[in-house]
């Protein structure tokens, strides 16, 4: 696979590391909700002609490394991902809408984005092993509470 992709008059490699969180950083992205979100991100990225390089859905945030065509802005992609996944999750899991604090907003307003350049492998490893690091941090915290 080539490092670059091409369209009719352009060779490109637009790759981004994006992180976003549920409203109030609730730990809601677990079990069936997390799995549905995972599938939905793949579906909506492919609809926008994007390639998911790495995806990690944590219980309180999402890490995504994605390649996009140059005609698609990051804000358009995030508008689609956050908007469409919220609608899909609310429809599939109606109990999420019933919490008073949601107010029909599933995601926080902002997100983090960084363009991935020469440090691609480091970022991909970070996203891939986020679960392991979170578990180690949690175990350390539990040990401190026991003492």
mmCIF file of C-alpha atoms in Angstrom:
data_model
loop_
_atom_site.group_PDB
_atom_site.id
_atom_site.type_symbol
_atom_site.label_atom_id
_atom_site.label_comp_id
_atom_site.label_asym_id
_atom_site.label_seq_id
_atom_site.Cartn_x
_atom_site.Cartn_y
_atom_site.Cartn_z
ATOM 1 C CA UNK A 1 0.000 0.000 0.000
ATOM 2 C CA UNK A 2 1.329 3.377 -0.965
ATOM 3 C CA UNK A 3 1.940 5.960 1.678
ATOM 4 C CA UNK A 4 -0.085 8.434 -0.395
ATOM 5 C CA UNK A 5 -3.521 8.285 -1.935
ATOM 6 C CA UNK A 6 -4.562 9.926 -5.154
ATOM 7 C CA UNK A 7 -7.539 11.544 -6.786
ATOM 8 C CA UNK A 8 -7.854 12.923 -10.316
ATOM 9 C CA UNK A 9 -5.327 15.757 -9.875
ATOM 10 C CA UNK A 10 -3.824 15.322 -6.432
ATOM 11 C CA UNK A 11 -1.653 13.007 -4.339
ATOM 12 C CA UNK A 12 -2.345 13.382 -0.638
ATOM 13 C CA UNK A 13 -1.952 12.044 2.855
ATOM 14 C CA UNK A 14 -4.250 13.870 5.253
ATOM 15 C CA UNK A 15 -4.199 11.973 8.520
ATOM 16 C CA UNK A 16 -5.493 13.162 11.894
ATOM 17 C CA UNK A 17 -5.586 12.026 15.517
ATOM 18 C CA UNK A 18 -8.951 13.065 16.994
ATOM 19 C CA UNK A 19 -10.227 12.703 20.569
ATOM 20 C CA UNK A 20 -13.707 13.553 21.835
ATOM 21 C CA UNK A 21 -15.794 12.849 24.958
ATOM 22 C CA UNK A 22 -19.412 12.303 25.968
ATOM 23 C CA UNK A 23 -21.228 15.114 27.736
ATOM 24 C CA UNK A 24 -19.932 15.617 31.286
ATOM 25 C CA UNK A 25 -17.377 12.891 30.477
ATOM 26 C CA UNK A 26 -19.851 10.258 31.661
ATOM 27 C CA UNK A 27 -18.496 6.712 31.598
ATOM 28 C CA UNK A 28 -21.234 5.575 29.218
ATOM 29 C CA UNK A 29 -19.307 4.121 26.246
ATOM 30 C CA UNK A 30 -19.153 0.559 27.528
ATOM 31 C CA UNK A 31 -20.808 -2.719 26.581
ATOM 32 C CA UNK A 32 -23.331 -2.562 23.761
ATOM 33 C CA UNK A 33 -23.179 1.237 23.558
ATOM 34 C CA UNK A 34 -19.405 1.137 22.982
ATOM 35 C CA UNK A 35 -19.689 -1.621 20.378
ATOM 36 C CA UNK A 36 -22.431 0.216 18.485
ATOM 37 C CA UNK A 37 -20.391 3.426 18.555
ATOM 38 C CA UNK A 38 -17.354 1.537 17.236
ATOM 39 C CA UNK A 39 -19.355 0.126 14.306
ATOM 40 C CA UNK A 40 -21.044 3.477 13.638
ATOM 41 C CA UNK A 41 -17.743 5.341 13.393
ATOM 42 C CA UNK A 42 -16.547 2.889 10.734
ATOM 43 C CA UNK A 43 -19.825 3.252 8.799
ATOM 44 C CA UNK A 44 -19.904 7.055 8.866
ATOM 45 C CA UNK A 45 -16.192 7.366 8.053
ATOM 46 C CA UNK A 46 -16.614 5.166 5.001
ATOM 47 C CA UNK A 47 -19.620 7.274 3.936
ATOM 48 C CA UNK A 48 -17.308 10.297 3.961
ATOM 49 C CA UNK A 49 -14.608 8.354 2.033
ATOM 50 C CA UNK A 50 -12.317 8.275 5.063
ATOM 51 C CA UNK A 51 -10.126 5.406 6.228
ATOM 52 C CA UNK A 52 -10.014 4.489 9.895
ATOM 53 C CA UNK A 53 -6.378 3.747 10.744
ATOM 54 C CA UNK A 54 -6.853 3.191 14.496
ATOM 55 C CA UNK A 55 -9.953 3.437 16.668
ATOM 56 C CA UNK A 56 -10.206 2.993 20.421
ATOM 57 C CA UNK A 57 -13.480 3.578 22.258
ATOM 58 C CA UNK A 58 -12.803 4.066 25.974
ATOM 59 C CA UNK A 59 -15.630 4.267 28.514
ATOM 60 C CA UNK A 60 -15.355 8.065 28.694
ATOM 61 C CA UNK A 61 -13.662 9.139 25.435
ATOM 62 C CA UNK A 62 -12.895 8.117 21.859
ATOM 63 C CA UNK A 63 -9.512 8.093 20.075
ATOM 64 C CA UNK A 64 -9.564 8.011 16.279
ATOM 65 C CA UNK A 65 -6.699 8.104 13.787
ATOM 66 C CA UNK A 66 -8.256 8.690 10.380
ATOM 67 C CA UNK A 67 -7.173 9.447 6.811
ATOM 68 C CA UNK A 68 -9.395 11.912 4.989
ATOM 69 C CA UNK A 69 -9.599 13.206 1.437
ATOM 70 C CA UNK A 70 -8.331 16.787 1.050
ATOM 71 C CA UNK A 71 -11.823 17.951 0.095
ATOM 72 C CA UNK A 72 -13.174 17.078 3.563
ATOM 73 C CA UNK A 73 -12.488 19.366 6.505
ATOM 74 C CA UNK A 74 -11.987 17.967 9.997
ATOM 75 C CA UNK A 75 -14.924 20.021 11.266
ATOM 76 C CA UNK A 76 -17.225 18.496 8.617
ATOM 77 C CA UNK A 77 -16.072 15.007 9.552
ATOM 78 C CA UNK A 78 -16.574 15.658 13.270
ATOM 79 C CA UNK A 79 -19.983 17.226 12.659
ATOM 80 C CA UNK A 80 -21.042 14.059 10.872
ATOM 81 C CA UNK A 81 -19.466 11.654 13.369
ATOM 82 C CA UNK A 82 -20.744 13.358 16.498
ATOM 83 C CA UNK A 83 -24.163 14.219 15.084
ATOM 84 C CA UNK A 84 -24.972 10.917 13.380
ATOM 85 C CA UNK A 85 -23.564 8.716 16.154
ATOM 86 C CA UNK A 86 -25.562 10.632 18.783
ATOM 87 C CA UNK A 87 -28.778 10.145 16.808
ATOM 88 C CA UNK A 88 -28.010 6.458 16.258
ATOM 89 C CA UNK A 89 -27.166 5.824 19.920
ATOM 90 C CA UNK A 90 -30.241 7.688 21.201
ATOM 91 C CA UNK A 91 -32.467 5.699 18.816
ATOM 92 C CA UNK A 92 -30.900 2.341 19.606
ATOM 93 C CA UNK A 93 -30.608 2.944 23.378
ATOM 94 C CA UNK A 94 -33.567 5.177 24.396
ATOM 95 C CA UNK A 95 -32.611 5.028 28.076
ATOM 96 C CA UNK A 96 -29.666 7.340 27.284
ATOM 97 C CA UNK A 97 -32.087 10.140 26.410
ATOM 98 C CA UNK A 98 -33.963 9.832 29.711
ATOM 99 C CA UNK A 99 -31.139 11.139 31.905
ATOM 100 C CA UNK A 100 -31.974 14.700 32.931
ATOM 101 C CA UNK A 101 -28.491 16.021 32.222
ATOM 102 C CA UNK A 102 -28.290 14.879 28.581
ATOM 103 C CA UNK A 103 -30.733 17.442 27.158
ATOM 104 C CA UNK A 104 -30.508 15.675 23.759
ATOM 105 C CA UNK A 105 -26.759 16.322 23.660
ATOM 106 C CA UNK A 106 -24.639 13.191 23.740
ATOM 107 C CA UNK A 107 -21.185 14.685 23.066
ATOM 108 C CA UNK A 108 -19.219 17.590 24.549
ATOM 109 C CA UNK A 109 -19.086 20.595 22.230
ATOM 110 C CA UNK A 110 -15.378 20.454 21.417
ATOM 111 C CA UNK A 111 -12.783 17.919 20.384
ATOM 112 C CA UNK A 112 -9.007 17.569 20.122
ATOM 113 C CA UNK A 113 -7.347 17.195 16.721
ATOM 114 C CA UNK A 114 -3.720 16.876 15.681
ATOM 115 C CA UNK A 115 -2.335 16.219 12.243
ATOM 116 C CA UNK A 116 -0.294 13.028 12.115
ATOM 117 C CA UNK A 117 3.051 13.429 10.407
ATOM 118 C CA UNK A 118 6.390 11.806 11.046
ATOM 119 C CA UNK A 119 5.321 10.548 14.482
ATOM 120 C CA UNK A 120 2.515 8.398 13.044
ATOM 121 C CA UNK A 121 3.719 5.126 14.542
ATOM 122 C CA UNK A 122 3.987 6.632 18.036
ATOM 123 C CA UNK A 123 0.447 8.013 17.860
ATOM 124 C CA UNK A 124 -0.953 4.753 16.463
ATOM 125 C CA UNK A 125 0.677 2.793 19.311
ATOM 126 C CA UNK A 126 -0.663 5.289 21.871
ATOM 127 C CA UNK A 127 -4.216 4.928 20.548
ATOM 128 C CA UNK A 128 -3.979 1.147 20.273
ATOM 129 C CA UNK A 129 -2.676 0.581 23.802
ATOM 130 C CA UNK A 130 -4.798 3.203 25.570
ATOM 131 C CA UNK A 131 -6.840 0.434 27.257
ATOM 132 C CA UNK A 132 -3.756 -1.177 28.786
ATOM 133 C CA UNK A 133 -2.499 2.125 30.182
ATOM 134 C CA UNK A 134 -5.912 3.020 31.631
ATOM 135 C CA UNK A 135 -6.150 -0.360 33.384
ATOM 136 C CA UNK A 136 -2.667 0.018 34.861
ATOM 137 C CA UNK A 137 -3.525 3.515 36.121
ATOM 138 C CA UNK A 138 -6.755 2.219 37.666
ATOM 139 C CA UNK A 139 -4.926 -0.654 39.413
ATOM 140 C CA UNK A 140 -2.351 1.785 40.816
ATOM 141 C CA UNK A 141 -5.170 4.025 42.095
ATOM 142 C CA UNK A 142 -6.898 1.085 43.783
ATOM 143 C CA UNK A 143 -3.641 0.072 45.502
ATOM 144 C CA UNK A 144 -3.252 3.611 46.844
ATOM 145 C CA UNK A 145 -6.814 3.585 48.208
ATOM 146 C CA UNK A 146 -6.208 0.286 50.028
ATOM 147 C CA UNK A 147 -3.189 1.634 51.902
#
